[in-house]
PDB file of C-alpha atoms in Angstrom:
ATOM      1  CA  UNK W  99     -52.761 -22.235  -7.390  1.00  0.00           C
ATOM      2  CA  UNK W 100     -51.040 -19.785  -4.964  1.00  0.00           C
ATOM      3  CA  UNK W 101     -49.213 -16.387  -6.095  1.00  0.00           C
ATOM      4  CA  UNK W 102     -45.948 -18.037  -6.082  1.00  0.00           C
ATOM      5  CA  UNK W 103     -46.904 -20.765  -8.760  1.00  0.00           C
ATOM      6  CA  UNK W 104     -48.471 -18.468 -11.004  1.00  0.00           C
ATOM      7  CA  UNK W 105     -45.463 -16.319 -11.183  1.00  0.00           C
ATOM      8  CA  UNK W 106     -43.510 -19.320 -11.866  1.00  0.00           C
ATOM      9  CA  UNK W 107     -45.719 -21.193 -14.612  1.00  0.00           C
ATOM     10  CA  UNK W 108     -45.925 -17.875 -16.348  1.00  0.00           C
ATOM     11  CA  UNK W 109     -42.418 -17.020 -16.254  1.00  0.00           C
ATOM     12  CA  UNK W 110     -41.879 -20.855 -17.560  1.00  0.00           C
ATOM     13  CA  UNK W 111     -44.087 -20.067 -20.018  1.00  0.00           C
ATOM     14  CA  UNK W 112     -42.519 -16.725 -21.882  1.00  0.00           C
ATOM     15  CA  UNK W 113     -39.279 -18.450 -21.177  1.00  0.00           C
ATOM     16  CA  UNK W 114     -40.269 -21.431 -23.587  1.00  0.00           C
ATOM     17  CA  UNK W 115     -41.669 -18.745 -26.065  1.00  0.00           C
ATOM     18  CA  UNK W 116     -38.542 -17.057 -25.950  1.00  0.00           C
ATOM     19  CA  UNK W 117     -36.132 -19.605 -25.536  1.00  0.00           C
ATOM     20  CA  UNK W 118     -34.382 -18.317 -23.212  1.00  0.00           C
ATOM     21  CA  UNK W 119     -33.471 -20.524 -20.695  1.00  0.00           C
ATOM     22  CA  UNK W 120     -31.185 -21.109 -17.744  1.00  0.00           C
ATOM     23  CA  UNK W 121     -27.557 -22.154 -18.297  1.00  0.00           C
ATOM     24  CA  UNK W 122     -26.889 -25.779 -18.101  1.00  0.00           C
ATOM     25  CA  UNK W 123     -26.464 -27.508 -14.535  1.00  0.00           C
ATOM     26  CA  UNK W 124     -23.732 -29.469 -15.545  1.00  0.00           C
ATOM     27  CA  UNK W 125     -21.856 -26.535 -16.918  1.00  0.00           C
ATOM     28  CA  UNK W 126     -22.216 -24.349 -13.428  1.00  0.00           C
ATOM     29  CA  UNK W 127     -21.067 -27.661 -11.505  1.00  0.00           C
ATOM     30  CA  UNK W 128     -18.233 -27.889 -13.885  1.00  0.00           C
ATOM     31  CA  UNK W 129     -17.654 -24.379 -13.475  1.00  0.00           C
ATOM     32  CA  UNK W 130     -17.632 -24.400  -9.647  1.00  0.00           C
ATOM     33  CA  UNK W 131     -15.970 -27.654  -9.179  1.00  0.00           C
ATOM     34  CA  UNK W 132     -12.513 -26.094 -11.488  1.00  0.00           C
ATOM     35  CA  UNK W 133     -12.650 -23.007  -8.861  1.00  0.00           C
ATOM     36  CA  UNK W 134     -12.387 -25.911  -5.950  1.00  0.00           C
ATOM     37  CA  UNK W 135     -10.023 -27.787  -7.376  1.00  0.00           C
ATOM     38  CA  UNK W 136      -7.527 -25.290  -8.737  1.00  0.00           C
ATOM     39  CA  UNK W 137      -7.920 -25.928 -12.602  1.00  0.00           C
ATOM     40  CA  UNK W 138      -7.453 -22.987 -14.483  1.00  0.00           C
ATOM     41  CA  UNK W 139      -7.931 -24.773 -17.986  1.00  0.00           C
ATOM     42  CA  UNK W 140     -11.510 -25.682 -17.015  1.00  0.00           C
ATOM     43  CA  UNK W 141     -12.197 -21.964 -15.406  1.00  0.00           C
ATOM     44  CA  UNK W 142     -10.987 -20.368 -18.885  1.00  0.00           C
ATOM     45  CA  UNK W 143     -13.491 -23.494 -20.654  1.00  0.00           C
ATOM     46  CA  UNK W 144     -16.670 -23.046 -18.241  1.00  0.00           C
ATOM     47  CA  UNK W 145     -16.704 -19.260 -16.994  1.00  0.00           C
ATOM     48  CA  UNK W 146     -19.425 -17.191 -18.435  1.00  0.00           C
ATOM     49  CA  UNK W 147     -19.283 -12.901 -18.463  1.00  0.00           C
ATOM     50  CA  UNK W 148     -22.369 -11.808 -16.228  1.00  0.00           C
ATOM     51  CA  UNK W 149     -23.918 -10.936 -18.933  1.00  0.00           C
ATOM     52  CA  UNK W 150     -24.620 -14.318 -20.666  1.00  0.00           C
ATOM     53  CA  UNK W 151     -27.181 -15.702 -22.161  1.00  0.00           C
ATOM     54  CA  UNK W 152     -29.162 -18.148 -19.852  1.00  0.00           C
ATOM     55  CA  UNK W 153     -27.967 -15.810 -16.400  1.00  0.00           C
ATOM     56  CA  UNK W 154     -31.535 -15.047 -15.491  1.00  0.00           C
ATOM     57  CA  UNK W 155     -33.533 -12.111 -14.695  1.00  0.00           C
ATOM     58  CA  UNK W 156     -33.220 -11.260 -10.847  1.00  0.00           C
ATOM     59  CA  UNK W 157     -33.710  -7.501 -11.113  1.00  0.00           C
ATOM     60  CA  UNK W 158     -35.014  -5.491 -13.868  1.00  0.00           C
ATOM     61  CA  UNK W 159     -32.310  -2.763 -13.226  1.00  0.00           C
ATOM     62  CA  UNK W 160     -29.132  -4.148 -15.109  1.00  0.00           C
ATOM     63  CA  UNK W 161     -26.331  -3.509 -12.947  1.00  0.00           C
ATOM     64  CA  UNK W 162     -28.494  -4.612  -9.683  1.00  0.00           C
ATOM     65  CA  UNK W 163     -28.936  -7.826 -11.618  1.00  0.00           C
ATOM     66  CA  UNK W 164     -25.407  -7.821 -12.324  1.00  0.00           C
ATOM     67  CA  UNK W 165     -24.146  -7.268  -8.872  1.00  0.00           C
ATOM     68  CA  UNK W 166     -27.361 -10.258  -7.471  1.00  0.00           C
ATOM     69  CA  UNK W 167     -25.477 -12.904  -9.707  1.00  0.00           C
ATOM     70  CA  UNK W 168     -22.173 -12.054  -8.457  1.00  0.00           C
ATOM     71  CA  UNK W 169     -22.888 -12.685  -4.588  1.00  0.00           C
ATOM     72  CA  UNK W 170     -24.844 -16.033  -5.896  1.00  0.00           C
ATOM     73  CA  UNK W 171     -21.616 -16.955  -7.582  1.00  0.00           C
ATOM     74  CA  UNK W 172     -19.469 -15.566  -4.546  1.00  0.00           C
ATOM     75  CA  UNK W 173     -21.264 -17.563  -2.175  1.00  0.00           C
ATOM     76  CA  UNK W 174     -21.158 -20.742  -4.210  1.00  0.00           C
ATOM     77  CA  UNK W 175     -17.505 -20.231  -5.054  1.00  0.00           C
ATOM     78  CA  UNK W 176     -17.011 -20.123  -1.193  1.00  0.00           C
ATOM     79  CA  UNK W 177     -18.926 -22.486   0.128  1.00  0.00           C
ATOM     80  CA  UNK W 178     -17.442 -25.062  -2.971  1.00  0.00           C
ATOM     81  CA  UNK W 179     -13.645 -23.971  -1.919  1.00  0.00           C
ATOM     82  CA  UNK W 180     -14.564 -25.064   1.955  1.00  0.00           C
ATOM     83  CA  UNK W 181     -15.371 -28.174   0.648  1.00  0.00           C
ATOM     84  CA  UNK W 182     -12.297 -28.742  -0.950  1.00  0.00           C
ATOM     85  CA  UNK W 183     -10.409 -27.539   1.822  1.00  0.00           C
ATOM     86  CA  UNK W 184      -9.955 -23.363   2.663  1.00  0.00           C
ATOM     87  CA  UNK W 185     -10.239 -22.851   5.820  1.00  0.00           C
ATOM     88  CA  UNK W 186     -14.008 -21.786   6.457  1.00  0.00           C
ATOM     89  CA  UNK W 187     -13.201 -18.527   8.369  1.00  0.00           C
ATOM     90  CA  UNK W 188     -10.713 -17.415   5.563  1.00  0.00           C
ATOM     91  CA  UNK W 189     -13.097 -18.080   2.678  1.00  0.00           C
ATOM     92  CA  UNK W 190     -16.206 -16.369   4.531  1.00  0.00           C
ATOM     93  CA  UNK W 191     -13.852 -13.196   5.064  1.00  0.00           C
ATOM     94  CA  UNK W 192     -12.689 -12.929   1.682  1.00  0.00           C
ATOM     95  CA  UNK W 193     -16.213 -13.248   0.576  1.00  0.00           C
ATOM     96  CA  UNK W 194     -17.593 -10.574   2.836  1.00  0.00           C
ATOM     97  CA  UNK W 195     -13.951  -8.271   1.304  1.00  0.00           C
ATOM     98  CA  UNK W 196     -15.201  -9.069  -2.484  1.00  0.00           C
ATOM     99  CA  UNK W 197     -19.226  -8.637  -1.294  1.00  0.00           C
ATOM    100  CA  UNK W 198     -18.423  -4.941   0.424  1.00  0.00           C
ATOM    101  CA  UNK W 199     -16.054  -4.231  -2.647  1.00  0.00           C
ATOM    102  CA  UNK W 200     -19.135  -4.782  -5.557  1.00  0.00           C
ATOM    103  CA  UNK W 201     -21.664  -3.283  -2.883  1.00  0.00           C
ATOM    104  CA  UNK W 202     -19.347   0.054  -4.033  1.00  0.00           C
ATOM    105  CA  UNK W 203     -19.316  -0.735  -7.857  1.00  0.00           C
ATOM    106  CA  UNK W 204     -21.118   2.017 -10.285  1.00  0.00           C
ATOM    107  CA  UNK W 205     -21.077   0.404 -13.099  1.00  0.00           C
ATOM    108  CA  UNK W 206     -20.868  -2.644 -14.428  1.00  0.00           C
ATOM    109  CA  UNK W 207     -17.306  -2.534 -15.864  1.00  0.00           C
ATOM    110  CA  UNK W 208     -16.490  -2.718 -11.975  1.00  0.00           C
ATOM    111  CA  UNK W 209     -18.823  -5.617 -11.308  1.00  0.00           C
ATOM    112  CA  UNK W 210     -16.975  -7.468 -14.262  1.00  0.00           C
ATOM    113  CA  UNK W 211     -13.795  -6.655 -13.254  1.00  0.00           C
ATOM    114  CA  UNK W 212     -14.539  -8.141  -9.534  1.00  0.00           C
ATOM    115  CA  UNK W 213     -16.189 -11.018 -11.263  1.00  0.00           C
ATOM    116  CA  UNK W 214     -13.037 -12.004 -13.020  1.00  0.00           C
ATOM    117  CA  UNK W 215     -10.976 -11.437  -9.597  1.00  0.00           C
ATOM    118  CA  UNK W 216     -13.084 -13.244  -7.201  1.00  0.00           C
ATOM    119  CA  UNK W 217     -12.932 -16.214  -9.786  1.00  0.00           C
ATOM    120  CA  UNK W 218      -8.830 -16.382 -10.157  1.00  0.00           C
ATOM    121  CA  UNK W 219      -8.105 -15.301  -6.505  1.00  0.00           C
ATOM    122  CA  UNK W 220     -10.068 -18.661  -5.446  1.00  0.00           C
ATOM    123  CA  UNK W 221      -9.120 -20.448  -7.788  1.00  0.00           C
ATOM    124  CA  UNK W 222      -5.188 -19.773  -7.111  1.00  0.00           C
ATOM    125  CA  UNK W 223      -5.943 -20.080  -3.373  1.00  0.00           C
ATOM    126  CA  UNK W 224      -7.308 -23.723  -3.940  1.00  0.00           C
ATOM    127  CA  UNK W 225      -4.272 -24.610  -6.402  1.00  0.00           C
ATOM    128  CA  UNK W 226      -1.957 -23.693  -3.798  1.00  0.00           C
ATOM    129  CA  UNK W 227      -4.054 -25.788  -1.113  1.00  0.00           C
ATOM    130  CA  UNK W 228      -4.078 -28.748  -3.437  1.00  0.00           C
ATOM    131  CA  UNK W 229      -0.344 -28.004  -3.867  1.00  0.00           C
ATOM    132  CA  UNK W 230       0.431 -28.197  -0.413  1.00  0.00           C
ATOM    133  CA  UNK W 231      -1.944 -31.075   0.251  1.00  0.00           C
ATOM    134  CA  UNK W 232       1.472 -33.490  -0.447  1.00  0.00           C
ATOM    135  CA  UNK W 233       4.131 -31.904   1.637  1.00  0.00           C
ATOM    136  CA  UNK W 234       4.324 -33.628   5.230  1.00  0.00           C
ATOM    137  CA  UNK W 235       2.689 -32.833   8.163  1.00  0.00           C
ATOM    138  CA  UNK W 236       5.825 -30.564   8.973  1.00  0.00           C
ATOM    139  CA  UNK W 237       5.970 -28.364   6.239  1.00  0.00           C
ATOM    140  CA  UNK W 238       2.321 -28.305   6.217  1.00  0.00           C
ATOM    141  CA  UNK W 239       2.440 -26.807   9.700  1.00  0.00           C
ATOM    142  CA  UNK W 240       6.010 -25.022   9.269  1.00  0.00           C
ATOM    143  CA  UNK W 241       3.692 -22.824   6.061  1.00  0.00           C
ATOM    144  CA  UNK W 242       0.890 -22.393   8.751  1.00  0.00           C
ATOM    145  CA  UNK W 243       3.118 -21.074  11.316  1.00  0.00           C
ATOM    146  CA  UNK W 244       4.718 -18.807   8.781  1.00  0.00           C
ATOM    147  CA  UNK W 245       1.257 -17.235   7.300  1.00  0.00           C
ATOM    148  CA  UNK W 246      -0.080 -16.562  11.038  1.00  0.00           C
ATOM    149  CA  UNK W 247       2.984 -14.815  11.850  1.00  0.00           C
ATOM    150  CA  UNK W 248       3.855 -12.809   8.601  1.00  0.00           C
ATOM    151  CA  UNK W 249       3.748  -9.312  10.488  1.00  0.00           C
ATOM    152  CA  UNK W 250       6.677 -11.074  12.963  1.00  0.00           C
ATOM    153  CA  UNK W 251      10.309 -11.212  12.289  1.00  0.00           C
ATOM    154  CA  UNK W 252      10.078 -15.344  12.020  1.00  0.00           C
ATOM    155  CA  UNK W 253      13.369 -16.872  13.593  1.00  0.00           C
ATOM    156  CA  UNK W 254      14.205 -20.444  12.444  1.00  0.00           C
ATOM    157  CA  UNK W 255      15.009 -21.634  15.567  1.00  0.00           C
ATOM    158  CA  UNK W 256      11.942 -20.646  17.079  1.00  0.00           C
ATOM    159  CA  UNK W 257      10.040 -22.210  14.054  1.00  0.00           C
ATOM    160  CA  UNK W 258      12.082 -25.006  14.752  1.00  0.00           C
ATOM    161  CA  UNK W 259      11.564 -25.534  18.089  1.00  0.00           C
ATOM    162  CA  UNK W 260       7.716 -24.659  17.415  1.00  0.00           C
ATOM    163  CA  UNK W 261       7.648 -27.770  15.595  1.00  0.00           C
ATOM    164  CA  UNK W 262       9.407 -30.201  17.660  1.00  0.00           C
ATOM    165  CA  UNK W 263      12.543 -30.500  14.871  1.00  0.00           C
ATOM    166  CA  UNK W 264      16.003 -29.765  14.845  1.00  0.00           C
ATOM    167  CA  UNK W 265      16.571 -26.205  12.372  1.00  0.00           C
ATOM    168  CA  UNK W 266      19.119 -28.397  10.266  1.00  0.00           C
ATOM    169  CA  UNK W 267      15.998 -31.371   9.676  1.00  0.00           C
ATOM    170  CA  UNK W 268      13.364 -28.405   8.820  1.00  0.00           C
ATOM    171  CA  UNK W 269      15.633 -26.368   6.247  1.00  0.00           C
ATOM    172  CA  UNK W 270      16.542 -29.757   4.683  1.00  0.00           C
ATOM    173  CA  UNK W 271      13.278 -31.077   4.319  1.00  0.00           C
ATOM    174  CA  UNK W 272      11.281 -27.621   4.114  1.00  0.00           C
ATOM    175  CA  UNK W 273      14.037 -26.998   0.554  1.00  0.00           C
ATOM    176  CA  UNK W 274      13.042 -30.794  -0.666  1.00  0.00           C
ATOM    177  CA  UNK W 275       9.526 -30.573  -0.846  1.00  0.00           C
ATOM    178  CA  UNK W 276       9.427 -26.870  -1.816  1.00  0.00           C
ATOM    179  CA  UNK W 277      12.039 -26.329  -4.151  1.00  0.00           C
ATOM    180  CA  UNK W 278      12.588 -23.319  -2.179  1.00  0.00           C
ATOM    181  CA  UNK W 279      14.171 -22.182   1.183  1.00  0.00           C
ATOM    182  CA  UNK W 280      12.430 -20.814   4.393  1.00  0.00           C
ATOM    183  CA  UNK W 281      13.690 -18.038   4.246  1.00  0.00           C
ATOM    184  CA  UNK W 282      12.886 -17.477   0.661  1.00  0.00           C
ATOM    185  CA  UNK W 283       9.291 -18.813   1.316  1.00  0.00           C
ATOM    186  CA  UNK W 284       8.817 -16.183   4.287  1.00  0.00           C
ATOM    187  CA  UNK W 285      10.108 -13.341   2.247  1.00  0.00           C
ATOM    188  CA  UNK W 286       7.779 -13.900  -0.705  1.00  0.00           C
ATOM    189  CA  UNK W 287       4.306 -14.712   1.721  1.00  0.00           C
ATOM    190  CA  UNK W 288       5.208 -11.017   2.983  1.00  0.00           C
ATOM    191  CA  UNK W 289       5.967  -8.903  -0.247  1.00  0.00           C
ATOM    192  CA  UNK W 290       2.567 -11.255  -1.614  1.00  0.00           C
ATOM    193  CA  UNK W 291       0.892  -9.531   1.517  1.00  0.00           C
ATOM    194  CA  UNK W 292       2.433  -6.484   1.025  1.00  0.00           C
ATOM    195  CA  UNK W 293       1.388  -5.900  -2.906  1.00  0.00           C
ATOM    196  CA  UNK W 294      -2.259  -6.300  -1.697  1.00  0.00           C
ATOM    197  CA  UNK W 295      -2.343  -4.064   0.941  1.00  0.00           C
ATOM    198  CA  UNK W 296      -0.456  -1.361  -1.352  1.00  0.00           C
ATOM    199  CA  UNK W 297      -3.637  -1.891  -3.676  1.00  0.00           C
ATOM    200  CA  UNK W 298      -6.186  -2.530  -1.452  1.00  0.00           C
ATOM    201  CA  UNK W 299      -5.248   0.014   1.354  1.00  0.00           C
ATOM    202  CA  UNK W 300      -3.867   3.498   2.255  1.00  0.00           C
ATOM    203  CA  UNK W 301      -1.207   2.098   4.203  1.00  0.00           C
ATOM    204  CA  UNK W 302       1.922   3.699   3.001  1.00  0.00           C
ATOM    205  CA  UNK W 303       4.786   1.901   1.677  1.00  0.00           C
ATOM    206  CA  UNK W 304       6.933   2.588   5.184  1.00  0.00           C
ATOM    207  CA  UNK W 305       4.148   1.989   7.219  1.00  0.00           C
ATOM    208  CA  UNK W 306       3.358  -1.609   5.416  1.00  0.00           C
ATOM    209  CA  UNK W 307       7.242  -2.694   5.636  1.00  0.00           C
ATOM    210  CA  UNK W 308       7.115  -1.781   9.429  1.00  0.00           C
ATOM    211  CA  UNK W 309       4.039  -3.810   9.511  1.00  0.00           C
ATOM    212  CA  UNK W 310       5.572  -7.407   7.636  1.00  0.00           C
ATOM    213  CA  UNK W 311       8.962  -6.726  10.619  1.00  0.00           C
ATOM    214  CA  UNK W 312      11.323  -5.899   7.952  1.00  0.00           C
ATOM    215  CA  UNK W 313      14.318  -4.686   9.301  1.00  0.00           C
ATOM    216  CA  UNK W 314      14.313  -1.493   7.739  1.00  0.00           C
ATOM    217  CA  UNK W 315      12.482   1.048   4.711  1.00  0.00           C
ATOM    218  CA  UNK W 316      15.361   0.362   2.562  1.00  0.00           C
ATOM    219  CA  UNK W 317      15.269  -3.261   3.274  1.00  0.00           C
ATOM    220  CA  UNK W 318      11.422  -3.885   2.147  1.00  0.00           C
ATOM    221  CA  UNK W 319      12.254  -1.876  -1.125  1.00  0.00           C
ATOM    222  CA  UNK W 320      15.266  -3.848  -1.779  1.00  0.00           C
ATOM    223  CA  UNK W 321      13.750  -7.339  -1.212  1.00  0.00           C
ATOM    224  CA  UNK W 322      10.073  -6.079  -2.946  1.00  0.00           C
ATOM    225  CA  UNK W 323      11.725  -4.767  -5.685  1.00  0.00           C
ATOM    226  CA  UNK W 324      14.081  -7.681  -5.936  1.00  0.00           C
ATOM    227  CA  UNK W 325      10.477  -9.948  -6.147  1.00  0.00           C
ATOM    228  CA  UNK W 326       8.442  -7.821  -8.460  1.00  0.00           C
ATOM    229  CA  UNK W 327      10.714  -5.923 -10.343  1.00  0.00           C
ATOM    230  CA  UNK W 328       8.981  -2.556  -8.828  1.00  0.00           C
ATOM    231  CA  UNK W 329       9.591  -0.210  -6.080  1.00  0.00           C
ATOM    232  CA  UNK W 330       6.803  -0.180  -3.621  1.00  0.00           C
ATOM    233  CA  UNK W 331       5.456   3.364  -4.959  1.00  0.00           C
ATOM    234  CA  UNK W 332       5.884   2.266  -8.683  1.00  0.00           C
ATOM    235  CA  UNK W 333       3.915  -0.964  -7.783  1.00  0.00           C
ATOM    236  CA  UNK W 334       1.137   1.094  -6.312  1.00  0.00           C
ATOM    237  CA  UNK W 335       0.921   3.911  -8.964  1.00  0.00           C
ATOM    238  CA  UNK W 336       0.299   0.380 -11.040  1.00  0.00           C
ATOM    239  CA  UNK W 337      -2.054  -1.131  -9.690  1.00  0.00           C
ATOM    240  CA  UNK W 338      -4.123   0.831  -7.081  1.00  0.00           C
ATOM    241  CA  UNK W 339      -6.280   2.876  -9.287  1.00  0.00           C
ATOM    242  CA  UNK W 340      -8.131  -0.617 -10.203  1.00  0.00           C
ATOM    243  CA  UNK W 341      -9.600  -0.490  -6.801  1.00  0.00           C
ATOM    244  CA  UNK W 342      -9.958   3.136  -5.994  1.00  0.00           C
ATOM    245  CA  UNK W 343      -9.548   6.310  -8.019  1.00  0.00           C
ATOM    246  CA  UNK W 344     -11.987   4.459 -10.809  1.00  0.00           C
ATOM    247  CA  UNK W 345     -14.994   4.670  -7.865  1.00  0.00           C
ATOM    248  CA  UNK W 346     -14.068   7.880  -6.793  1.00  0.00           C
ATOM    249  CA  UNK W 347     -14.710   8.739 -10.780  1.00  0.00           C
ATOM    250  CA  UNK W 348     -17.833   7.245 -11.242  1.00  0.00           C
ATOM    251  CA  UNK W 349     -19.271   9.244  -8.260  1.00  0.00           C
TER     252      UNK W 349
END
């Protein structure tokens, strides 16, 4: 019997003495598979804290084993979300974003709180996806078009003409299957964009309107506050010491 198996029949062993086992397989394929398909009822039914019973032991220092079982569950959580249909090189970069942001954690409030985010963020991504999986092949490339070209000023016609359709035909049927307008949609993808690099950056307010092509300062307020009921400064007084002056205190 080699190191390796020794290791594992004893650990086997004090884990059957101690009952303490591994959480069900079932339960962390249930868990994995509401994260792919959008299903927030399951998450809330099948997410365990990182502390649970049944996590395993991968380091003997608590918030290393902590931080271990999150990048098992980030990588997992990506590679299920590919399979149900993100685009590969936008999962693997928000990974490697959540990955560098618990490499900086101090304690494992922060882990937890990055647990929690990692697990909704995905799992709203994927509810959108499945959302958009029954609009047409022209709003499903008009929404493309739009999130690859959020920091332009996006001109109907141009979309229009991107697309091969007349700008009358894509409002009409972009409002039908949406419930919304182009316009509207565009507006919203950039003041989404913009309330996540006002917590996640040190991009100023100006600098981040200039950024998304609005037309001017007083422009982005109007329209952010407008959509979240905030200026851009109140939103970030908010909502950016979550991801910033909380490490800088723990140092």
């Amino acid at each position: 019997m080699d190191s390796k198996e020794k290791i594992l029949s004893h650990k086997l062993f004090l884990q059957q003495e101690d009952a303490n086992f591994h959480s069900p397989f079932d339960n962390e394929m249930s868990f994995y598979d509401a994260v792919k398909n959008g299903d927030f009822e399951n998450i809330k039914r099948h997410m365990n804290p990182l502390n649970a019973e049944g996590m395993g032991k991968l380091s003997s220092n608590p918030l290393r084993n902590a931080k271990y079982h999150l990048i098992v569950t980030i990588a997992l959580i990506t590679r299920f979300c590919i399979e149900g249909g993100m685009p590969s090189e936008s999962a693997y970069t928000l990974s490697d974003i959540y990955i560098q942001e618990l490499d900086a954690c101090n304690s494992f409030d922060e882990v937890s709180a990055i647990h929690r985010e990692v697990i909704y963020d995905f799992t709203e991504r994927m509810q959108k996806i499945r959302k958009k999986a029954g609009f047409s092949k022209i709003v499903i490339q008009a929404t493309d078009y739009i999130y690859n070209h959020l920091n332009e000023k996006i001109q109907l016609d141009v979309l229009a003409k991107y697309l091969d359709v007349s700008k009358s035909y894509l409002c009409e049927l972009f409002k039908k299957e949406t419930g919304i307008t182009v316009y509207t949609y565009i507006t919203k993808l950039k003041i989404e964009a913009s309330c996540n690099m006002l917590m996640n950056s040190d991009y100023t307010p100006a600098m981040i309107g200039n950024y998304f092509a609005f037309s001017s300062h007083s422009h982005f307020i109007s329209k952010f506050k407008a959509y979240t009921g905030l200026t851009p400064n109140q939103y970030r007084k908010a909502h950016y010491r979550n991801f910033f002056e909380v490490k800088e205190e723990m140092k």
